[in-house]
PDB file as gemmi writes it, atoms N, CA and C in Angstrom:
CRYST1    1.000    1.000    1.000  90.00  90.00  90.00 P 1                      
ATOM      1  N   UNK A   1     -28.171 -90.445  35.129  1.00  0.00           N  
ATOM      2  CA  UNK A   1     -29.048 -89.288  35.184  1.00  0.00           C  
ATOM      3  C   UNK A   1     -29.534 -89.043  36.610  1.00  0.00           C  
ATOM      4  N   UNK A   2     -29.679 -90.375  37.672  1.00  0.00           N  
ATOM      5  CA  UNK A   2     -30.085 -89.992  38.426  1.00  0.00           C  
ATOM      6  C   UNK A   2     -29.386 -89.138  39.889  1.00  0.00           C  
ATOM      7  N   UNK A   3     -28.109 -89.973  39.100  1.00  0.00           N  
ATOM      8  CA  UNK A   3     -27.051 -89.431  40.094  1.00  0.00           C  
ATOM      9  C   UNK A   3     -26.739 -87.564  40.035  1.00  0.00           C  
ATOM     10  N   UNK A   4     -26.898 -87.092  38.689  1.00  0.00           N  
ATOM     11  CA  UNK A   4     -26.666 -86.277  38.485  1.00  0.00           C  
ATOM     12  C   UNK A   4     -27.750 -85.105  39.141  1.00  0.00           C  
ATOM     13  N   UNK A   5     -28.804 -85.515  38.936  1.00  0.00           N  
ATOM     14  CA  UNK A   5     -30.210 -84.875  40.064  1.00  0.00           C  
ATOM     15  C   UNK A   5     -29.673 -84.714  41.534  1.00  0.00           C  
ATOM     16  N   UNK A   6     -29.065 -86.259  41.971  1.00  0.00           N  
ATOM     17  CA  UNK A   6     -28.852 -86.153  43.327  1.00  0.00           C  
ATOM     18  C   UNK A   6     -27.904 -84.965  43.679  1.00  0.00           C  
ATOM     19  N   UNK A   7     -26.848 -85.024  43.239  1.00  0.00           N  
ATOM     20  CA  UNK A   7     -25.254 -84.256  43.246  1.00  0.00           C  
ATOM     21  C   UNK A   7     -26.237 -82.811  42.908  1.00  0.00           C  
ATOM     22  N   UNK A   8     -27.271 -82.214  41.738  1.00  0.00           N  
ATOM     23  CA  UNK A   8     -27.405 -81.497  41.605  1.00  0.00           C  
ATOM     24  C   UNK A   8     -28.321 -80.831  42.855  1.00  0.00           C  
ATOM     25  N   UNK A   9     -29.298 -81.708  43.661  1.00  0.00           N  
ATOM     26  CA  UNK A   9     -30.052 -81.173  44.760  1.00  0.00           C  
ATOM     27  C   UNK A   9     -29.342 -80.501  46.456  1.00  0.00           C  
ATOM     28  N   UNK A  10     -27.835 -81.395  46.279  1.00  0.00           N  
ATOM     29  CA  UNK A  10     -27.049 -81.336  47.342  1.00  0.00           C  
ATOM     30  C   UNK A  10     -26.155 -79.668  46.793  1.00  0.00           C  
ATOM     31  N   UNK A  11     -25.943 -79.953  45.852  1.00  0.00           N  
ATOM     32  CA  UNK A  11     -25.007 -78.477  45.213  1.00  0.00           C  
ATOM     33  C   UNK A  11     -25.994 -77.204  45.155  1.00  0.00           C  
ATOM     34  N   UNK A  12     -27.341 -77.679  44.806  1.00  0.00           N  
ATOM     35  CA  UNK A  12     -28.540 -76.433  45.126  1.00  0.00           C  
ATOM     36  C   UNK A  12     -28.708 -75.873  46.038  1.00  0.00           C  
ATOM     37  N   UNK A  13     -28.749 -76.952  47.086  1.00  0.00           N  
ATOM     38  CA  UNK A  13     -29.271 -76.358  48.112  1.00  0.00           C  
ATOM     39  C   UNK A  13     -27.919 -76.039  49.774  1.00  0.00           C  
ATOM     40  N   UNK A  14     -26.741 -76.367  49.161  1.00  0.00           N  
ATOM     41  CA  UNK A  14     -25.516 -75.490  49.560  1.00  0.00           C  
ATOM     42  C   UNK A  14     -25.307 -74.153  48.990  1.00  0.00           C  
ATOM     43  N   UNK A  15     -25.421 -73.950  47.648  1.00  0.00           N  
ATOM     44  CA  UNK A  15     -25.833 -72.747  47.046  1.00  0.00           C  
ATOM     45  C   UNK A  15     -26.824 -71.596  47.263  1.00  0.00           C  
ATOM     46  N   UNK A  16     -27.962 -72.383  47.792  1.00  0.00           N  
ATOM     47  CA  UNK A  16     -28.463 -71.242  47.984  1.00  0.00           C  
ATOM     48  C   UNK A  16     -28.639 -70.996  49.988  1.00  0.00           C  
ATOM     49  N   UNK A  17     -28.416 -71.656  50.988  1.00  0.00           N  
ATOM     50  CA  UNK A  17     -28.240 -71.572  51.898  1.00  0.00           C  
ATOM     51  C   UNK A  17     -26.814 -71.014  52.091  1.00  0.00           C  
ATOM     52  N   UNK A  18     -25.825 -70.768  51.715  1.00  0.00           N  
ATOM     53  CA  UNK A  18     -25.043 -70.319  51.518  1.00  0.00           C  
ATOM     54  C   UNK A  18     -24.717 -68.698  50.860  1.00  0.00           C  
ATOM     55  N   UNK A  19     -25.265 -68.546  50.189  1.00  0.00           N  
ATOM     56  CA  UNK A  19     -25.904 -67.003  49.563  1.00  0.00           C  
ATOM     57  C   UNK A  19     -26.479 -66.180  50.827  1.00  0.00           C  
ATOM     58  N   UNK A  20     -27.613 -66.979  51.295  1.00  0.00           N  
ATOM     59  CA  UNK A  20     -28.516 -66.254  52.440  1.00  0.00           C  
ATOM     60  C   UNK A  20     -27.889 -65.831  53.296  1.00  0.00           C  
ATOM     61  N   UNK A  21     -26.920 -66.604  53.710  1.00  0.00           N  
ATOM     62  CA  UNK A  21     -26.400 -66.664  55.027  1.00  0.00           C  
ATOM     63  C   UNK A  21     -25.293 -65.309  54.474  1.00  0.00           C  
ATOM     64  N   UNK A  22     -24.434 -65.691  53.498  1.00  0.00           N  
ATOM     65  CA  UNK A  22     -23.371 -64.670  53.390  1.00  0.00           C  
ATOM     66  C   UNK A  22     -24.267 -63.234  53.244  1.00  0.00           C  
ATOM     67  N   UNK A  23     -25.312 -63.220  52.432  1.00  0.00           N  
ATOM     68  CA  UNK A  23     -26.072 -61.893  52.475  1.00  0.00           C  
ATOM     69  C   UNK A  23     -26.730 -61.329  53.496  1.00  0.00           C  
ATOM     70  N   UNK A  24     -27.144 -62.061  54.146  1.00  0.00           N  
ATOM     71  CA  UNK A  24     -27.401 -61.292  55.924  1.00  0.00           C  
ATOM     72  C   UNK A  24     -26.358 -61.197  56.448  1.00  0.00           C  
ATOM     73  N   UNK A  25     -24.983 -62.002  56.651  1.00  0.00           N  
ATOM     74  CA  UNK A  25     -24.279 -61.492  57.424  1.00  0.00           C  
ATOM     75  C   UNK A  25     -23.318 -60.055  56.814  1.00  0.00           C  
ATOM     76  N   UNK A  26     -23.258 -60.132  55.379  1.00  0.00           N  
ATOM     77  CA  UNK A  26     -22.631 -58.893  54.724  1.00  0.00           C  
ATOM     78  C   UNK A  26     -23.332 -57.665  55.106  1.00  0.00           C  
ATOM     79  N   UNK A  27     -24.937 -57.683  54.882  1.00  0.00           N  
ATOM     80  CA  UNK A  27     -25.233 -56.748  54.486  1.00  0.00           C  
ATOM     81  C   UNK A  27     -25.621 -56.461  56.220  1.00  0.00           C  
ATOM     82  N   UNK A  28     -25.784 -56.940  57.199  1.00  0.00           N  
ATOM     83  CA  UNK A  28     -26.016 -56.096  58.524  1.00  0.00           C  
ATOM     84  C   UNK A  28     -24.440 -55.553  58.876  1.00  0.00           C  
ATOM     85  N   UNK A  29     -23.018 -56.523  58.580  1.00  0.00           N  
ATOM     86  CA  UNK A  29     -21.922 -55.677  59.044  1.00  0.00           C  
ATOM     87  C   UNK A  29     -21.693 -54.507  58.430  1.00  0.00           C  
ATOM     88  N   UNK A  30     -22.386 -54.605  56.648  1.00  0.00           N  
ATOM     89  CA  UNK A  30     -21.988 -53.462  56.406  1.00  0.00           C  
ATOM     90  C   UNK A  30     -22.978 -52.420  56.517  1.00  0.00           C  
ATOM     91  N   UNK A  31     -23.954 -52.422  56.934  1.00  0.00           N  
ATOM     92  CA  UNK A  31     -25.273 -51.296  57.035  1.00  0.00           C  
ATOM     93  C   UNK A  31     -24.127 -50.710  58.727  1.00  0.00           C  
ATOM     94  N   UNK A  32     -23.840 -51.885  59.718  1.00  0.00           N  
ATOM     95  CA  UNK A  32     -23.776 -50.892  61.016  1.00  0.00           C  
ATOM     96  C   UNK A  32     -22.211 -50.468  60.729  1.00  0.00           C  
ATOM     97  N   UNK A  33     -21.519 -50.836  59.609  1.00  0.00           N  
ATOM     98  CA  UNK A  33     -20.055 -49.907  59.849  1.00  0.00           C  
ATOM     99  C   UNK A  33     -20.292 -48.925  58.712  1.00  0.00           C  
ATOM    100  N   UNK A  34     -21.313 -48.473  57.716  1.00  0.00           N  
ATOM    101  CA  UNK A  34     -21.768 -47.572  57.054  1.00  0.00           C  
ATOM    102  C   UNK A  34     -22.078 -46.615  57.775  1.00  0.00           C  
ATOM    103  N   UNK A  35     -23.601 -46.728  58.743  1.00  0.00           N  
ATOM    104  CA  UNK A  35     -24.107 -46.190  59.572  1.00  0.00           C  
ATOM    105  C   UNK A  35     -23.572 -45.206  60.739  1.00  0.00           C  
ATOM    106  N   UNK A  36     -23.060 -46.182  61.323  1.00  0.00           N  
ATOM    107  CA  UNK A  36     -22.172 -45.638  62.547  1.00  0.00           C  
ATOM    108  C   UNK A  36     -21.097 -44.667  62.279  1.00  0.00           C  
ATOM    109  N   UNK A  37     -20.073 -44.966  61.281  1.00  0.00           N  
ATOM    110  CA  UNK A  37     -19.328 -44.323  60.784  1.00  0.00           C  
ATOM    111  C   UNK A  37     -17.795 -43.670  61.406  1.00  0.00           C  
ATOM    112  N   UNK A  38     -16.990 -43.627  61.371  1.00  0.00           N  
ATOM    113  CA  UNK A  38     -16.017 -42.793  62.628  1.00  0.00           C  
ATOM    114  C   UNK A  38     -15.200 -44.085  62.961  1.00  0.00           C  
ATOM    115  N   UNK A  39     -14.580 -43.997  63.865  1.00  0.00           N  
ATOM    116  CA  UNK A  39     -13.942 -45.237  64.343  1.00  0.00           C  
ATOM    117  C   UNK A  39     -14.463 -46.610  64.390  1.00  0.00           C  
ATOM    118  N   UNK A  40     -15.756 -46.876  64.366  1.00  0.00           N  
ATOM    119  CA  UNK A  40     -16.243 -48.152  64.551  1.00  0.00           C  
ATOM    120  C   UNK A  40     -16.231 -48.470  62.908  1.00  0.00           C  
ATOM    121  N   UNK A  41     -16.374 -47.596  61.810  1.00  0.00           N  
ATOM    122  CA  UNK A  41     -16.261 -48.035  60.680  1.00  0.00           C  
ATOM    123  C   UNK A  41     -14.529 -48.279  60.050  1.00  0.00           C  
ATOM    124  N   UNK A  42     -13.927 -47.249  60.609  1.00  0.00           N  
ATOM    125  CA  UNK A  42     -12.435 -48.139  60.372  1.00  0.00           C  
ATOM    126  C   UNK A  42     -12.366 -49.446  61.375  1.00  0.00           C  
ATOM    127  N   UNK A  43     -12.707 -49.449  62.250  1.00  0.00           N  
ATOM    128  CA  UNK A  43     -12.083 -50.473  62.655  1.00  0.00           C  
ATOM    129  C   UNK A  43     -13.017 -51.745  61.761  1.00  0.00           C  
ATOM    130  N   UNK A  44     -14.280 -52.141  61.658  1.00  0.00           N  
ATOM    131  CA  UNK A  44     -14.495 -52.989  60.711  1.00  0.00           C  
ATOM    132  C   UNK A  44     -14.349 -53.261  59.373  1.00  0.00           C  
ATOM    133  N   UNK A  45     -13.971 -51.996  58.697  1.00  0.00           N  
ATOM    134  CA  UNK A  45     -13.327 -52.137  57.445  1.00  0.00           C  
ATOM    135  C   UNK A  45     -11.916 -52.725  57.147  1.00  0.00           C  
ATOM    136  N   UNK A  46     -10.686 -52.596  58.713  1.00  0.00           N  
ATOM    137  CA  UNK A  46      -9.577 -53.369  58.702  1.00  0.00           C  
ATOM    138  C   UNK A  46     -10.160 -54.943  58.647  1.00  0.00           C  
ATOM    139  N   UNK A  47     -10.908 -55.025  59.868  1.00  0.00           N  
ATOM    140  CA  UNK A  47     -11.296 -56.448  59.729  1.00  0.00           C  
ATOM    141  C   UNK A  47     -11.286 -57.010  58.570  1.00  0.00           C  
ATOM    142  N   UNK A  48     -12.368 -56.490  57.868  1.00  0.00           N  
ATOM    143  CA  UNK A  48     -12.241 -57.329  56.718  1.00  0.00           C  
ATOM    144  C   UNK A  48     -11.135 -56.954  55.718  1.00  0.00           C  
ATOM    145  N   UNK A  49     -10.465 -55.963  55.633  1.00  0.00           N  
ATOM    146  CA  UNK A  49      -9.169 -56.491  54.825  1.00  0.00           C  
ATOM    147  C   UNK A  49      -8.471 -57.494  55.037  1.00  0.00           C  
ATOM    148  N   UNK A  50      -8.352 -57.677  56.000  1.00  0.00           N  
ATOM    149  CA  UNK A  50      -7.380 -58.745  56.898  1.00  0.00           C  
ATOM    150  C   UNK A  50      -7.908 -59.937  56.410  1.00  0.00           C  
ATOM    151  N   UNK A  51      -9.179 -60.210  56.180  1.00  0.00           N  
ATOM    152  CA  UNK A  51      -9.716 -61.470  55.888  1.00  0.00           C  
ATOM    153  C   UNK A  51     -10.027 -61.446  54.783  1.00  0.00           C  
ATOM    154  N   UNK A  52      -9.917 -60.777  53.865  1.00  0.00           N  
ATOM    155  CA  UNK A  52      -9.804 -60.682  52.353  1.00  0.00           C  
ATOM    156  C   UNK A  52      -8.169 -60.730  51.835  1.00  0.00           C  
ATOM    157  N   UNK A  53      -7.291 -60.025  52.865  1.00  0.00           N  
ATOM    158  CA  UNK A  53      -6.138 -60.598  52.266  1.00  0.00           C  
ATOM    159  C   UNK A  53      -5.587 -62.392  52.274  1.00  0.00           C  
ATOM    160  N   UNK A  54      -6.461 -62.685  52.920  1.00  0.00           N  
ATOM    161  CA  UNK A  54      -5.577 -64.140  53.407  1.00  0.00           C  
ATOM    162  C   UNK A  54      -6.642 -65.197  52.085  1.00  0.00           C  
ATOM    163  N   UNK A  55      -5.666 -65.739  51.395  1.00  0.00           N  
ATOM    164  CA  UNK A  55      -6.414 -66.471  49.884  1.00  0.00           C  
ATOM    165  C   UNK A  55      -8.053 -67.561  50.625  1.00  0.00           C  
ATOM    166  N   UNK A  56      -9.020 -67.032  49.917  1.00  0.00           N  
ATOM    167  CA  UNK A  56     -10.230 -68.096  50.197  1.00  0.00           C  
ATOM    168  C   UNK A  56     -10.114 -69.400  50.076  1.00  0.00           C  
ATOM    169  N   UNK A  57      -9.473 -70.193  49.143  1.00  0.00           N  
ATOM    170  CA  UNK A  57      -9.400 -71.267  48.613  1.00  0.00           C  
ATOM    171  C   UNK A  57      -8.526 -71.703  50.050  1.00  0.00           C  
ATOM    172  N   UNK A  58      -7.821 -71.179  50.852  1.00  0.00           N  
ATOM    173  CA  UNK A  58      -7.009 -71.643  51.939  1.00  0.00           C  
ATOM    174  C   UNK A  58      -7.757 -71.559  53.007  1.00  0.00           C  
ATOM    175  N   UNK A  59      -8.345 -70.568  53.047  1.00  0.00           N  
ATOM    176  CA  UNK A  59      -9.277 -70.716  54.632  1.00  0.00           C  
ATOM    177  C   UNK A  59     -10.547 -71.756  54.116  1.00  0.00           C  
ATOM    178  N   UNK A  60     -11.247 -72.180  53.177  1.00  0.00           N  
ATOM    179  CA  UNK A  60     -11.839 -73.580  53.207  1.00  0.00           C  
ATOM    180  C   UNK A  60     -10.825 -74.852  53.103  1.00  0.00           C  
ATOM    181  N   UNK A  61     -10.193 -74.678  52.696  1.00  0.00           N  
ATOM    182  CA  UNK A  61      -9.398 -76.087  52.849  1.00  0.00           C  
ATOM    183  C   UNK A  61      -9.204 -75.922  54.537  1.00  0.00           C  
ATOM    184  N   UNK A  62      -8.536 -75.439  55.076  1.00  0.00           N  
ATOM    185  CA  UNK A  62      -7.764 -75.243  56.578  1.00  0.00           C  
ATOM    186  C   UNK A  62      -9.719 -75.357  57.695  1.00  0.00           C  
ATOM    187  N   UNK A  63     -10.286 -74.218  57.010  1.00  0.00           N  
ATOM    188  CA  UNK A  63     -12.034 -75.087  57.796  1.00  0.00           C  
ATOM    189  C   UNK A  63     -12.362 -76.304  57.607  1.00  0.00           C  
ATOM    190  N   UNK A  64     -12.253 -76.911  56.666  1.00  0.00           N  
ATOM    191  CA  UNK A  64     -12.652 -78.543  56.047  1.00  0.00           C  
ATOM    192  C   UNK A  64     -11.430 -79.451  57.421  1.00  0.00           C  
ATOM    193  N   UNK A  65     -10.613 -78.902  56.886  1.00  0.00           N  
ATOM    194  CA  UNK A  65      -9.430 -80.023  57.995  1.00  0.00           C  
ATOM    195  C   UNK A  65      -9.725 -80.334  59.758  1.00  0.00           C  
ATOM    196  N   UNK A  66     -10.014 -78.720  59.811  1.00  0.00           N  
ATOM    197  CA  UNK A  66     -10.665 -78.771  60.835  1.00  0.00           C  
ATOM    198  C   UNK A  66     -11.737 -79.427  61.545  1.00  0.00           C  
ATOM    199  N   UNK A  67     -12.802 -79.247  60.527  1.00  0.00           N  
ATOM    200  CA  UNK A  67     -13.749 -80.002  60.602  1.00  0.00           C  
ATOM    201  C   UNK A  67     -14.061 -81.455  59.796  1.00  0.00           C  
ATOM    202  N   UNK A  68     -15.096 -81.809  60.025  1.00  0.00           N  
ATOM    203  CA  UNK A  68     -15.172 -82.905  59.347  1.00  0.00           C  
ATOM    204  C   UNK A  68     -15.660 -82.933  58.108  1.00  0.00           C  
ATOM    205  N   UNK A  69     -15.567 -84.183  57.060  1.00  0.00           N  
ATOM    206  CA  UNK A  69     -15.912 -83.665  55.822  1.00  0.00           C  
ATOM    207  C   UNK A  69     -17.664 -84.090  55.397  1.00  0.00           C  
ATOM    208  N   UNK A  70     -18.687 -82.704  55.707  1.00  0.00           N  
ATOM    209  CA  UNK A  70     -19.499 -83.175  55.823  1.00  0.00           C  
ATOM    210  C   UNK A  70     -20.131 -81.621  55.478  1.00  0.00           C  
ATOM    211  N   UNK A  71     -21.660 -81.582  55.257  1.00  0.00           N  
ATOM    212  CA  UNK A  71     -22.648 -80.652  54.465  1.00  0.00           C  
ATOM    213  C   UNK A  71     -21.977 -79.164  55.113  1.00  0.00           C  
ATOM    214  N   UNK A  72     -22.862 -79.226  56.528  1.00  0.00           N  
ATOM    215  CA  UNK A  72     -22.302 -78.574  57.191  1.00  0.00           C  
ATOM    216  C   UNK A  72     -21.019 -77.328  57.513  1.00  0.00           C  
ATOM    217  N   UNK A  73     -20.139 -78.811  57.615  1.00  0.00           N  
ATOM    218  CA  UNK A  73     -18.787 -77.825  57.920  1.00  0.00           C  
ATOM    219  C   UNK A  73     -18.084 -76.907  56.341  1.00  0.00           C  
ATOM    220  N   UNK A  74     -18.931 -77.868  55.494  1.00  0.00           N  
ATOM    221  CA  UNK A  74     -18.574 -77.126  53.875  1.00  0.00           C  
ATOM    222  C   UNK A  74     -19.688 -75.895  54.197  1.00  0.00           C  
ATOM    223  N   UNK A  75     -20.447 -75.786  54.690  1.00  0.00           N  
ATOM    224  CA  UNK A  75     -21.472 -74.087  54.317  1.00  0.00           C  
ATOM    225  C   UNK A  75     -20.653 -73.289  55.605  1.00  0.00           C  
ATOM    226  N   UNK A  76     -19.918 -73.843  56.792  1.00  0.00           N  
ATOM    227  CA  UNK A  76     -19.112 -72.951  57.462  1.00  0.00           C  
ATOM    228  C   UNK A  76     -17.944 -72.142  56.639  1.00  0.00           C  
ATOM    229  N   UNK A  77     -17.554 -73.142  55.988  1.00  0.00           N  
ATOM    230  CA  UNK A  77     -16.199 -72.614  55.415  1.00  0.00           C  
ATOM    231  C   UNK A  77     -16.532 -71.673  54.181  1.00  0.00           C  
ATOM    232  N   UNK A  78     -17.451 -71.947  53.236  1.00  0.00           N  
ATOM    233  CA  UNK A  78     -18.194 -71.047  52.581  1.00  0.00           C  
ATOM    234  C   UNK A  78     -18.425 -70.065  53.103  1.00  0.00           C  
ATOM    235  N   UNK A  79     -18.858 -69.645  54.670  1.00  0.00           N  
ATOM    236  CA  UNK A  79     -19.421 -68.660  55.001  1.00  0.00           C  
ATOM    237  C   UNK A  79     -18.092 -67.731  55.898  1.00  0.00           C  
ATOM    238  N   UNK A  80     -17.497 -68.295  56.168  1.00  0.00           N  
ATOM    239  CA  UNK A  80     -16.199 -67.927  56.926  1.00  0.00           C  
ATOM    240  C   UNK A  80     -15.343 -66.156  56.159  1.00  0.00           C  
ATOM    241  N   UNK A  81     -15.568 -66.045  54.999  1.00  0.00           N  
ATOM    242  CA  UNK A  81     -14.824 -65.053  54.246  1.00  0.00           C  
ATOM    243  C   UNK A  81     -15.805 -64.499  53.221  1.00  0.00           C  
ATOM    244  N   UNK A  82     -16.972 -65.164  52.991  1.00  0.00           N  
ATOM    245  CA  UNK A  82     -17.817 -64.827  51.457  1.00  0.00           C  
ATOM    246  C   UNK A  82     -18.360 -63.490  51.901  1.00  0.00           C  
ATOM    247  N   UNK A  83     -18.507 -63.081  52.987  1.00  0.00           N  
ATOM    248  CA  UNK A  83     -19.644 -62.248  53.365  1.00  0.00           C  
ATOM    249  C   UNK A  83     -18.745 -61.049  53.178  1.00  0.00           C  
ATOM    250  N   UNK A  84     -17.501 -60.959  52.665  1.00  0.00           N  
ATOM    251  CA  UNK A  84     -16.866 -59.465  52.856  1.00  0.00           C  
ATOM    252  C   UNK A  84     -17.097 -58.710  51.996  1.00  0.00           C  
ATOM    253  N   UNK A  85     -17.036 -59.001  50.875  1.00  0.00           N  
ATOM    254  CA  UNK A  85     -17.718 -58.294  49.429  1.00  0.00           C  
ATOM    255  C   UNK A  85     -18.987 -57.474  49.715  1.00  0.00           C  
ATOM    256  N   UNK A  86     -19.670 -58.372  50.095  1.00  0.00           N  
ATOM    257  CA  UNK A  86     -20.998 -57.755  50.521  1.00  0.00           C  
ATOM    258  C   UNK A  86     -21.306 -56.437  51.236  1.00  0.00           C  
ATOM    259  N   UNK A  87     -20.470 -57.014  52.747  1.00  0.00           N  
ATOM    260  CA  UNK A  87     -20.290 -56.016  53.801  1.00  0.00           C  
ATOM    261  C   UNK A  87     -19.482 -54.930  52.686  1.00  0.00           C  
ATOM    262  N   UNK A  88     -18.739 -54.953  51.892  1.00  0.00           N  
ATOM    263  CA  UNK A  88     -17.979 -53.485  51.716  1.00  0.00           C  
ATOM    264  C   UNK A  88     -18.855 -52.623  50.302  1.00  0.00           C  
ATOM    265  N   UNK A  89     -19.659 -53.837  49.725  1.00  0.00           N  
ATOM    266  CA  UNK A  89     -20.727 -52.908  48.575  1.00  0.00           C  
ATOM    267  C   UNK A  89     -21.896 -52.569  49.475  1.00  0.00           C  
ATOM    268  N   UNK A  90     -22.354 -52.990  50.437  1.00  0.00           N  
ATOM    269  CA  UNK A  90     -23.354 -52.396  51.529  1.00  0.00           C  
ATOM    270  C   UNK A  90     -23.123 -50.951  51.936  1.00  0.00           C  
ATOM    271  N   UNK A  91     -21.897 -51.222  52.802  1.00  0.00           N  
ATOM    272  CA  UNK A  91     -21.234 -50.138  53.388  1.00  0.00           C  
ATOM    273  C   UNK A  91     -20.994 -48.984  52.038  1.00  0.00           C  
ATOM    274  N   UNK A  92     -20.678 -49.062  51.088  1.00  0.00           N  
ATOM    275  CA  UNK A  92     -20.743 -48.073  50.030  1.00  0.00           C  
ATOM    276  C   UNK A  92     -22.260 -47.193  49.847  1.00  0.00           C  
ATOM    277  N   UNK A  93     -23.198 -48.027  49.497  1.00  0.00           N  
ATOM    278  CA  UNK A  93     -25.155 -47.600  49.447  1.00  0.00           C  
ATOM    279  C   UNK A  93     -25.347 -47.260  50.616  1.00  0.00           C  
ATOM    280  N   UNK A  94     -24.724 -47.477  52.047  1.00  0.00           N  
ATOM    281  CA  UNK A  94     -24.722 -46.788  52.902  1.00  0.00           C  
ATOM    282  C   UNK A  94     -24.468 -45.138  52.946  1.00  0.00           C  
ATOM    283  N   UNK A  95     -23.031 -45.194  52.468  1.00  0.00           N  
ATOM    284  CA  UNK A  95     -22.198 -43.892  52.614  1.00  0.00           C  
ATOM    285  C   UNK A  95     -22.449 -43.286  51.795  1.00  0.00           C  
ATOM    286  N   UNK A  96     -23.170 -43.368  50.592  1.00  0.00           N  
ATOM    287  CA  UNK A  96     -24.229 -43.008  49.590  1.00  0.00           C  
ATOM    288  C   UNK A  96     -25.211 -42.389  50.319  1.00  0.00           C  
ATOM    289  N   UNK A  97     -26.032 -43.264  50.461  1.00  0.00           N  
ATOM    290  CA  UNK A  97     -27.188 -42.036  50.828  1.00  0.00           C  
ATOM    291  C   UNK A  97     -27.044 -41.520  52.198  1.00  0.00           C  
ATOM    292  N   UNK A  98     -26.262 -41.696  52.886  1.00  0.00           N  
ATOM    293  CA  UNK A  98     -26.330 -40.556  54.327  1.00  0.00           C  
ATOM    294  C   UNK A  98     -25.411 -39.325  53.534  1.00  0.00           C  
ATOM    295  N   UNK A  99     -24.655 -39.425  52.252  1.00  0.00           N  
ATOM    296  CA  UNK A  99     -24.597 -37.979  51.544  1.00  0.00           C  
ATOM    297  C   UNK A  99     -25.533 -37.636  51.121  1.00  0.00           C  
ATOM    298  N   UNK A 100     -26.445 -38.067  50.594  1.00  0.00           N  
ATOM    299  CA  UNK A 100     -27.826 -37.353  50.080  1.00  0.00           C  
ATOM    300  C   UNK A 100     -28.176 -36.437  50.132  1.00  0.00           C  
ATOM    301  N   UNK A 101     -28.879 -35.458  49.236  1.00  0.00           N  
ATOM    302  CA  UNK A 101     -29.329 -34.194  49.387  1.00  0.00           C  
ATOM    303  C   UNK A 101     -30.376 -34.148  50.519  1.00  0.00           C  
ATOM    304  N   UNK A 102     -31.724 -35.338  50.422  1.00  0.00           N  
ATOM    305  CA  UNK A 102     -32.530 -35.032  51.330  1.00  0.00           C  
ATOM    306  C   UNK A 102     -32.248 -35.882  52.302  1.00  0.00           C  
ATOM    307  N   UNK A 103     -31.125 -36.189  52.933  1.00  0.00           N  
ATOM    308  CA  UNK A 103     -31.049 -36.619  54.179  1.00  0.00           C  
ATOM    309  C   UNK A 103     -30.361 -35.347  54.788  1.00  0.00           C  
ATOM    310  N   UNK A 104     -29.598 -34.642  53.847  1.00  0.00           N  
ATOM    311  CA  UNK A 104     -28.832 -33.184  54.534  1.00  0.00           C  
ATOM    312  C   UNK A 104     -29.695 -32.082  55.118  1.00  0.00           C  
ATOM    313  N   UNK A 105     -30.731 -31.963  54.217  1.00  0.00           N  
ATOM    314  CA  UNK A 105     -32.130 -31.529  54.470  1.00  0.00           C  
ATOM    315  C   UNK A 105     -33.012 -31.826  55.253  1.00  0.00           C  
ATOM    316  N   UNK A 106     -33.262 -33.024  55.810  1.00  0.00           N  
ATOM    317  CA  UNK A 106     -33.560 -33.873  56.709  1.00  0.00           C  
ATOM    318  C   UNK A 106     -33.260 -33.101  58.405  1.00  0.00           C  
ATOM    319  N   UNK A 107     -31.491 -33.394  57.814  1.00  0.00           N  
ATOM    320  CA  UNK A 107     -30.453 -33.019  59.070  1.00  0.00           C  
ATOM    321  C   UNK A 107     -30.839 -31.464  59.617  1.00  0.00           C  
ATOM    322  N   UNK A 108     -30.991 -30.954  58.624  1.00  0.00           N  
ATOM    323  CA  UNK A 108     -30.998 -29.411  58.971  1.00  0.00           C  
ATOM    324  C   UNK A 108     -32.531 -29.019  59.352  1.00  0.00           C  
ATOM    325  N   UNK A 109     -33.358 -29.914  59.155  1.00  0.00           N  
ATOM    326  CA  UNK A 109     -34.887 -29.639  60.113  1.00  0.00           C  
ATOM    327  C   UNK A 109     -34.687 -30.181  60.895  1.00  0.00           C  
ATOM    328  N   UNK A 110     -33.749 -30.697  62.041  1.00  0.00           N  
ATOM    329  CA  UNK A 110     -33.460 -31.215  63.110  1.00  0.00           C  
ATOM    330  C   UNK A 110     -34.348 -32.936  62.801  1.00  0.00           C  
ATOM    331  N   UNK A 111     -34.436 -33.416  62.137  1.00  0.00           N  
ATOM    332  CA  UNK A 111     -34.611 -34.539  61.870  1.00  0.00           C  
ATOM    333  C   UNK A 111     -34.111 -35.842  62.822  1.00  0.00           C  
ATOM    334  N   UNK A 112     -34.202 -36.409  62.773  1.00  0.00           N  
ATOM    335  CA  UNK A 112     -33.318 -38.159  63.246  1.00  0.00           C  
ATOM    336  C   UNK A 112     -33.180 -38.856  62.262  1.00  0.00           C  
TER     337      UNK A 112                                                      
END                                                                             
């Protein structure tokens, strides 16, 4: 039982340091390639195809090898590809509301 606490405090708290990290880094790439829009948003939207095509389960094994086998280099490799999902449902609630009615409205009172 006690072991199972232990294993469970180490798996918690990779879990949720791991979440954080992929959700800030998703959601700022995808707010500034939402935002910006035009060429700077294709070009980060290839990015991450590119790194969504290549299988996850391979880029943590190939990070682990790399590194050593330790807390750490496991929340790198976790974090290495997780964040793309994010970045591309961000970037969507982005491109969402800069269609908006009252941001168009906005636009047309000379707004910022």
């Amino acid at each position: 039982f006690t072991r199972v606490w232990e294993g469970t405090r180490v798996s918690l708290g990779i879990a949720i340091v791991s979440a954080v990290i992929n959700m800030t880094i998703g959601m700022c790439y995808g707010l500034i390639s939402g935002y910006f829009g035009g060429w700077v948003d294709n070009i980060m939207m290839r990015v991450i195809e590119v790194m969504m095509s290549i299988p996850y389960l391979l880029v943590v094994i190939i990070v682990m090898m790399v590194l050593d086998n330790s807390v750490p280099s496991l929340l790198a490799a976790l974090c290495v590809t997780s964040w793309c999902n994010t970045a591309r449902a961000m970037r969507g609630v982005i491109l969402q509301l800069k269609s908006s009615e009252y941001v168009m409205a906005a636009q047309s009172l000379d707004a910022s």
